[in-house]
C-alpha positions as CSV (number, residue, x, y, z in Angstrom):
1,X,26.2,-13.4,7.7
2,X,29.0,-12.1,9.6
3,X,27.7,-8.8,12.5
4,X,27.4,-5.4,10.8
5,X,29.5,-2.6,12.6
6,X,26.6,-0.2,13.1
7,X,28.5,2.2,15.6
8,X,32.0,3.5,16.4
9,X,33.9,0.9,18.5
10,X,30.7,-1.2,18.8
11,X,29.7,-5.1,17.1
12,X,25.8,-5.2,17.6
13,X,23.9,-8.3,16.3
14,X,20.4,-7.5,15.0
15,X,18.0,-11.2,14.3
16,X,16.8,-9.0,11.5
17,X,19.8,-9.7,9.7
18,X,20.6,-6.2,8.3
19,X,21.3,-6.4,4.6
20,X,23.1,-3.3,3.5
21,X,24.3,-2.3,0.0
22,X,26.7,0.1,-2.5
23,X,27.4,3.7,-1.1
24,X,26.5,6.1,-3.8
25,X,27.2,9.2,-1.8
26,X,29.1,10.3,1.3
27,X,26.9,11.2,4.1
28,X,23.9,8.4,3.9
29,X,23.1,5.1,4.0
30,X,20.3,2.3,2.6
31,X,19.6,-0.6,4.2
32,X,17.4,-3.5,3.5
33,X,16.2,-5.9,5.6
34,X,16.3,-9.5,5.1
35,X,12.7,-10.3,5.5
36,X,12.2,-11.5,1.9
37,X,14.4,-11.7,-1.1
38,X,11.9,-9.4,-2.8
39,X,13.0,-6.6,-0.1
40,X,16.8,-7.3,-1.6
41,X,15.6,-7.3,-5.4
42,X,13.3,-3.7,-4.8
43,X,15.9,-2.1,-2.6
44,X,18.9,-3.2,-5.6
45,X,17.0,-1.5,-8.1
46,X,16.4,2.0,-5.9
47,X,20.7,1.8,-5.1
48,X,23.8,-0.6,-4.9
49,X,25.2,-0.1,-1.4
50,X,28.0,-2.6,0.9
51,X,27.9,-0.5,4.2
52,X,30.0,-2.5,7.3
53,X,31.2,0.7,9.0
54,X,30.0,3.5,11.4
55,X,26.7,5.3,11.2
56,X,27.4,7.8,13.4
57,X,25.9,11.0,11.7
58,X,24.8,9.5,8.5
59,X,21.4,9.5,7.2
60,X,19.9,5.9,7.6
61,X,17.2,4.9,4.8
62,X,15.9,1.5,6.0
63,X,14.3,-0.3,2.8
64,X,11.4,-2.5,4.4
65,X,8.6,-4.4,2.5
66,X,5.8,-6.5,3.7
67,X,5.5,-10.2,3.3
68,X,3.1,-12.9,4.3
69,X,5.0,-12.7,8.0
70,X,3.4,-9.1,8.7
71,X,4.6,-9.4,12.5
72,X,7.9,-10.7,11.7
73,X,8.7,-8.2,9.4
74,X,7.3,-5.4,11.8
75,X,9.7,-6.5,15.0
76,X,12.6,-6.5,12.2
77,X,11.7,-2.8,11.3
78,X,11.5,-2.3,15.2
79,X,14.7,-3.7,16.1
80,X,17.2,-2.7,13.1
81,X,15.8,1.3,14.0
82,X,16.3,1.1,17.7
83,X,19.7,-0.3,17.0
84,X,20.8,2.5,14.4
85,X,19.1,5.0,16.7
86,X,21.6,4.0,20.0
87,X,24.4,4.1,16.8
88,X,24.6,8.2,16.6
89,X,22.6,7.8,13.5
90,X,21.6,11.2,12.5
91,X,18.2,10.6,10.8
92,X,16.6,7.4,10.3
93,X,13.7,7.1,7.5
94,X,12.0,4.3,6.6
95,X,10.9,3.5,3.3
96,X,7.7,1.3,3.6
97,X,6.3,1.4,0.2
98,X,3.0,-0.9,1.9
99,X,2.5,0.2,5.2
100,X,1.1,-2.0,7.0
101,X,-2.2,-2.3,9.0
102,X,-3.1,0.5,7.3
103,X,-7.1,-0.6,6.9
104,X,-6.7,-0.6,10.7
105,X,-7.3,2.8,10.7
106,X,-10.6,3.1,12.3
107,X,-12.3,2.0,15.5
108,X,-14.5,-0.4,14.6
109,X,-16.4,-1.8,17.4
110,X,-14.7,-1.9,20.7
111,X,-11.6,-2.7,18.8
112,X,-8.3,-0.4,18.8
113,X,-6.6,1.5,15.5
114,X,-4.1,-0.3,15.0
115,X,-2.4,1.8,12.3
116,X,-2.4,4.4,15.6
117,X,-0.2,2.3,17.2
118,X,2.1,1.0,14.7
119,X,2.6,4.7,14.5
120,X,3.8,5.4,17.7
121,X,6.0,2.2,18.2
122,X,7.9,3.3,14.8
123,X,8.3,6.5,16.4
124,X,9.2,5.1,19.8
125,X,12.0,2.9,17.7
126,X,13.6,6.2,16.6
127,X,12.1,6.6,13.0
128,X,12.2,10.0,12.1
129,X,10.9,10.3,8.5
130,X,8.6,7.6,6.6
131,X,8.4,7.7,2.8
132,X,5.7,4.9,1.8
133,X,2.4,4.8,-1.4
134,X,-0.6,5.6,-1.5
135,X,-2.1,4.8,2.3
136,X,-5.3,3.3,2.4
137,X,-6.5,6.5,4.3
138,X,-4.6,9.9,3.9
139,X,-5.6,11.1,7.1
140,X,-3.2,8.0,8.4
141,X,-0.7,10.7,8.0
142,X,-1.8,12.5,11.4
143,X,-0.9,9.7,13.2
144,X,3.2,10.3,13.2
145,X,4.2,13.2,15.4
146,X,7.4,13.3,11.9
147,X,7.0,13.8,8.6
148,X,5.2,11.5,6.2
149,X,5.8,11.0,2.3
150,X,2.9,9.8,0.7
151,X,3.6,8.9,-2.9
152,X,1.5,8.3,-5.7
153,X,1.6,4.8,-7.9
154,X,-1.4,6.3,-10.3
155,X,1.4,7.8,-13.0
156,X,2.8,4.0,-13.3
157,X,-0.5,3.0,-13.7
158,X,-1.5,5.0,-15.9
159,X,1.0,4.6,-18.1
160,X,0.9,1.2,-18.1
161,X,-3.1,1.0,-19.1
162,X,-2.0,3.7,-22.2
163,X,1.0,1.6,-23.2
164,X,0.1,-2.0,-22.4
165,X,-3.7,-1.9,-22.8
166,X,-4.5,-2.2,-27.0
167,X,-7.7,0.2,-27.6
168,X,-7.9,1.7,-23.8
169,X,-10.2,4.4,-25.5
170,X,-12.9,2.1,-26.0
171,X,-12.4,1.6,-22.2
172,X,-14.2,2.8,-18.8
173,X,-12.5,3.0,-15.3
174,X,-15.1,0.8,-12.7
175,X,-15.0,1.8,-9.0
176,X,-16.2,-1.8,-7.3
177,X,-17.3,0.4,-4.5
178,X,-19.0,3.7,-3.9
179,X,-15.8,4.8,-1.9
180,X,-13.6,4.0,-4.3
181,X,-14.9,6.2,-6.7
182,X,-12.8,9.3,-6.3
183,X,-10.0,7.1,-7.0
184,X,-11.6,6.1,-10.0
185,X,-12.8,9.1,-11.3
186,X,-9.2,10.6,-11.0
187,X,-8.0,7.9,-13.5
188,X,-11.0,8.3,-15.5
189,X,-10.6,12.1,-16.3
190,X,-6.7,11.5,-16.4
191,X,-7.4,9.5,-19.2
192,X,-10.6,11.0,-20.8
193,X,-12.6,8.1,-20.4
194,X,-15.8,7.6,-18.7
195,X,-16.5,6.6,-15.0
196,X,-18.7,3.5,-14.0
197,X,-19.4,2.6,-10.4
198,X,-20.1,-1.0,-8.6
199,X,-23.2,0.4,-6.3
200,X,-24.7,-2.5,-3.4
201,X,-22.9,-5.7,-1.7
202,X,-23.8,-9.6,-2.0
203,X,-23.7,-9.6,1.7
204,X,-22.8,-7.7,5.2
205,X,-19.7,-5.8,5.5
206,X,-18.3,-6.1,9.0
207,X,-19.1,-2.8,10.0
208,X,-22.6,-3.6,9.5
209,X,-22.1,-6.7,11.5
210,X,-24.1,-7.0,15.5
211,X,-21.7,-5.9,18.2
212,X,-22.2,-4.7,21.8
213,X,-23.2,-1.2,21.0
214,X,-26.7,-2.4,19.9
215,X,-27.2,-4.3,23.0
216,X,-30.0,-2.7,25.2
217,X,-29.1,-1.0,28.7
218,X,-28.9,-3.5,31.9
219,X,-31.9,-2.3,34.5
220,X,-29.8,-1.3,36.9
221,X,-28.1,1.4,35.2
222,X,-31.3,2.4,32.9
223,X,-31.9,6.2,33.1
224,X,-35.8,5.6,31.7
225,X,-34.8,8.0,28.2
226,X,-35.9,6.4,25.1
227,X,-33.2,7.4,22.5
228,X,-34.6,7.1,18.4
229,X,-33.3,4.3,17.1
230,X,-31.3,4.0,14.0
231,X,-32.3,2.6,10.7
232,X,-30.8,-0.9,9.8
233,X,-29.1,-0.4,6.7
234,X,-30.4,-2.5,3.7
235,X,-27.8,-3.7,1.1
236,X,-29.5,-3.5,-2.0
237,X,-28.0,-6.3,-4.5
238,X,-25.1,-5.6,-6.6
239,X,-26.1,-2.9,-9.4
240,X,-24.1,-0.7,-12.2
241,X,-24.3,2.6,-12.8
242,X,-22.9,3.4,-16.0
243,X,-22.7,1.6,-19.9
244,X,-19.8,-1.3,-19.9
245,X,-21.4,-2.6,-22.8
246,X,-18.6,-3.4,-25.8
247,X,-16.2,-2.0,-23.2
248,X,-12.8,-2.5,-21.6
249,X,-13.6,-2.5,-17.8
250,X,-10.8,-1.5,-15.9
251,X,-11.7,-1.9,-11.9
252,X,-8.9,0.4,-10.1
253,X,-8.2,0.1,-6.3
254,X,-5.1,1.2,-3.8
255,X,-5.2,-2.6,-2.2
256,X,-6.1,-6.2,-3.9
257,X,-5.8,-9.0,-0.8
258,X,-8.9,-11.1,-0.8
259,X,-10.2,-11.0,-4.3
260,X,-13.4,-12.2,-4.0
261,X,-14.7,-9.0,-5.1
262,X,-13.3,-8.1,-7.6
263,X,-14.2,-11.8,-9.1
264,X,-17.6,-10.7,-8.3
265,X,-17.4,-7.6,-9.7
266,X,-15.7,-8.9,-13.0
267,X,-18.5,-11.6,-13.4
268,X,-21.2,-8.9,-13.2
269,X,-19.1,-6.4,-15.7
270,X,-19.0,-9.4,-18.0
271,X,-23.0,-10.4,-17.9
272,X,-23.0,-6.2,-18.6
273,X,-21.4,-6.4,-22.0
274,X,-17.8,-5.9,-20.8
275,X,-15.2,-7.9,-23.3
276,X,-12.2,-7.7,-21.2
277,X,-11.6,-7.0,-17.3
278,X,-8.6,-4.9,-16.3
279,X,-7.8,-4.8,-12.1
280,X,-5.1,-1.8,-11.2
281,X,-4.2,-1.5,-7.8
282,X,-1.2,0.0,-6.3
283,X,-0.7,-2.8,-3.6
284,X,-1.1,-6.7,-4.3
285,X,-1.1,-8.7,-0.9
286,X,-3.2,-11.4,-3.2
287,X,-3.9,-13.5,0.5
288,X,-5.1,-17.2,0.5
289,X,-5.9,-18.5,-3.0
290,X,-5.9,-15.3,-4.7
291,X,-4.0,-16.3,-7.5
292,X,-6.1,-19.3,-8.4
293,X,-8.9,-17.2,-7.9
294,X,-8.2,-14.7,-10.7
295,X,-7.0,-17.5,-12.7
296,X,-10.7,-19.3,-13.1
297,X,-12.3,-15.9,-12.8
298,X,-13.3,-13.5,-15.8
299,X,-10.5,-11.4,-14.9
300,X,-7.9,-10.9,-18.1
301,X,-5.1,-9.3,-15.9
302,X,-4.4,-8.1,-12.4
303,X,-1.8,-5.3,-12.8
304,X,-0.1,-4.2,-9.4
305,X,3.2,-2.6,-8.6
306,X,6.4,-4.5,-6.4
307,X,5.5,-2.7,-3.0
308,X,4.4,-6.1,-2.1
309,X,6.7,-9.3,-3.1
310,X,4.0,-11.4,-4.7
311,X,6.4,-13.2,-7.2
312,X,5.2,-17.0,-5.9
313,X,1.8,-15.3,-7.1
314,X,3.1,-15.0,-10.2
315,X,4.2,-18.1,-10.9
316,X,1.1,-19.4,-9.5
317,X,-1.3,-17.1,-12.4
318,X,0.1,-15.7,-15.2
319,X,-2.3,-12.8,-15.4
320,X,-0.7,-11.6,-12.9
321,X,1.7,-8.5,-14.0
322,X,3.6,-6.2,-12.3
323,X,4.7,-2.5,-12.7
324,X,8.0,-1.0,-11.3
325,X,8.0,1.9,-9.3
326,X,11.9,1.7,-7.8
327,X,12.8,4.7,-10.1
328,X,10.1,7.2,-7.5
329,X,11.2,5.9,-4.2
330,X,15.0,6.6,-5.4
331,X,14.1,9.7,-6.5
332,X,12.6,10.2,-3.1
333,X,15.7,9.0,-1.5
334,X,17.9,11.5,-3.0
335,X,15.8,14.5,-2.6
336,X,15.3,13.8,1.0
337,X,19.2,13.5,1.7
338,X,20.1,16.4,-0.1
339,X,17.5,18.6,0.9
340,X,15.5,19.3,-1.7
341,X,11.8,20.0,-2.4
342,X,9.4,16.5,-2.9
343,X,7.2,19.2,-4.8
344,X,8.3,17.6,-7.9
345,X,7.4,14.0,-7.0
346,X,3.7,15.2,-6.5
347,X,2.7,17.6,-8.9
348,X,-0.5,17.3,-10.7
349,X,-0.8,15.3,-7.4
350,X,-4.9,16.7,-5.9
351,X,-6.4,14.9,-3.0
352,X,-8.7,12.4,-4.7
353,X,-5.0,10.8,-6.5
């Protein structure tokens, strides 16, 4: 692909390869970056640019998805920002519709928070806006010193399980967790149904697991106190709280990577009474052999929007479907250029959405 002129006088070669497209409007910009042809396909769909002049001044919206290559696509992010930022570019603002690292969002043993630091490297790069959906953890939002759009999938979701799911009213909205269950029950009352949740684990999470906190005190540096010690936790066994008897059980989460759970959880729903076995989630990374997974599992359909490319997935199991969700981030786009409230894009938005 021949260099992109990304500043007035100057020829600037970026190894991410920056894929730009149709100008719709004087005064900002959309590129994509060439990290996967899904990237291309999701960023058509939100506008149709062909940019190969200055940015000096413009607003820069750089379209990036997430593939397998997590790093890769990362340092392409990094390096197509820095280089609009030395460009004159006014504002730059990433749309990341999976952002990613975003379960790294805790310290878990004497590990780092990674999301932390993703953070501050996009901001280091020049970023000066982020529109992505539905974080893992809202409170990922305080670690960006610019502002951060969270948008919702849930309204796609929704209306795909009312317009693509025959008798949903004889169905009930599963939480495969305890913590997923705010999530859950915002679906469930959305769509007047009722509200079933996965209590108990087959084995140790990792945050259960032994790590050097636990270890006792050396004897040299022992102070003689005797602090209580805390309760191992005991996982009881898998359980269900709630009827799925006769029932369409829809399990809904933000992320679906390893699925192992959720085959889990669909096997149990199924011993339960449950006919069919719905999984919604807004992001489908569908790692390893997912998709042969859900294909010999009890699982009917795994329903997830194109944050993610996951299209070899698809071809791979066909209960695989996807939803669309170009026509929010667009919307997003155009209300962020031109200065207009995003109130719109979240109402009937509450926290537990």
């Amino acid at each position: 692909m021949p260099r992109n002129r990304v500043g007035p006088g100057t020829s600037r070669s970026c190894p991410s390869r920056l894929s730009t497209m149709h100008e719709t409007r004087s005064g900002y910009r959309v590129f994509s970056s060439n990290s996967s042809a899904a990237c291309a396909e999701l960023a058509g769909r939100i506008t149709e640019v062909d940019v190969k002049e200055s940015v000096r001044g413009q607003d820069i919206f750089i379209i990036q998805t997430i593939p397998r290559d997590v790093n890769t696509a990362i340092m392409e992010l990094l390096i197509m920002t820095y280089a609009l930022k030395t460009s004159c570019a006014e504002n730059i603002i990433g749309v990341i519709p999976y952002f990613p690292y975003s379960k790294q969002c805790k310290m878990r043993k004497r590990g780092s928070i990674v999301c932390k630091l993703l953070a501050s490297m996009l901001a280091k790069a020049g970023l000066t806006h982020i529109i992505t959906m539905d974080l893992h953890q809202k409170e990922i939002q305080g670690f960006f010193n610019f502002p951060v759009d969270n948008l919702r999938a849930s309204p796609f979701l929704l209306q795909y399980i009312q317009e693509e799911i025959p008798d949903y009213r004889n169905a009930v909205i599963v939480a495969k967790s305890p913590s997923a269950a705010k999530r859950a029950q915002s679906f469930a009352e959305r769509l007047r149904l009722g509200l079933v949740v996965l209590h108990g684990e087959a084995q140790c999470s990792e945050s259960d697991m032994t790590d050097g906190r636990q270890s006792p005190p050396s004897v040299r540096g022992s102070t003689g106190l005797e602090l209580p010690l805390m309760m191992a936790k005991e996982k009881p066994p898998i359980t269900v709280v709630g009827d799925v008897g006769g029932k369409i059980a829809i399990i809904v989460d933000d992320i679906v990577d390893d699925v192992r759970d959720f085959v889990a959880a669909a096997e149990i729903l199924k011993d339960r009474g449950a006919y069919k076995i719905y999984i919604m989630a807004t992001h489908g990374l569908l790692s390893a052999d997912a998709p042969q997974l859900i294909e010999d599992s009890a699982i009917d359909e795994v329903v997830v929007t194109n944050t993610v490319p996951h299209e070899l997935q698809k071809l791979q199991c066909p209960k695989i479907k996807t939803v669309d969700v170009s026509m929010i981030l667009a919307e997003a786009i155009r209300r962020i250029h031109n200065g207009e409230s995003m109130a719109y894009l979240f109402r009937n938005i509450t926290v537990d959405d």
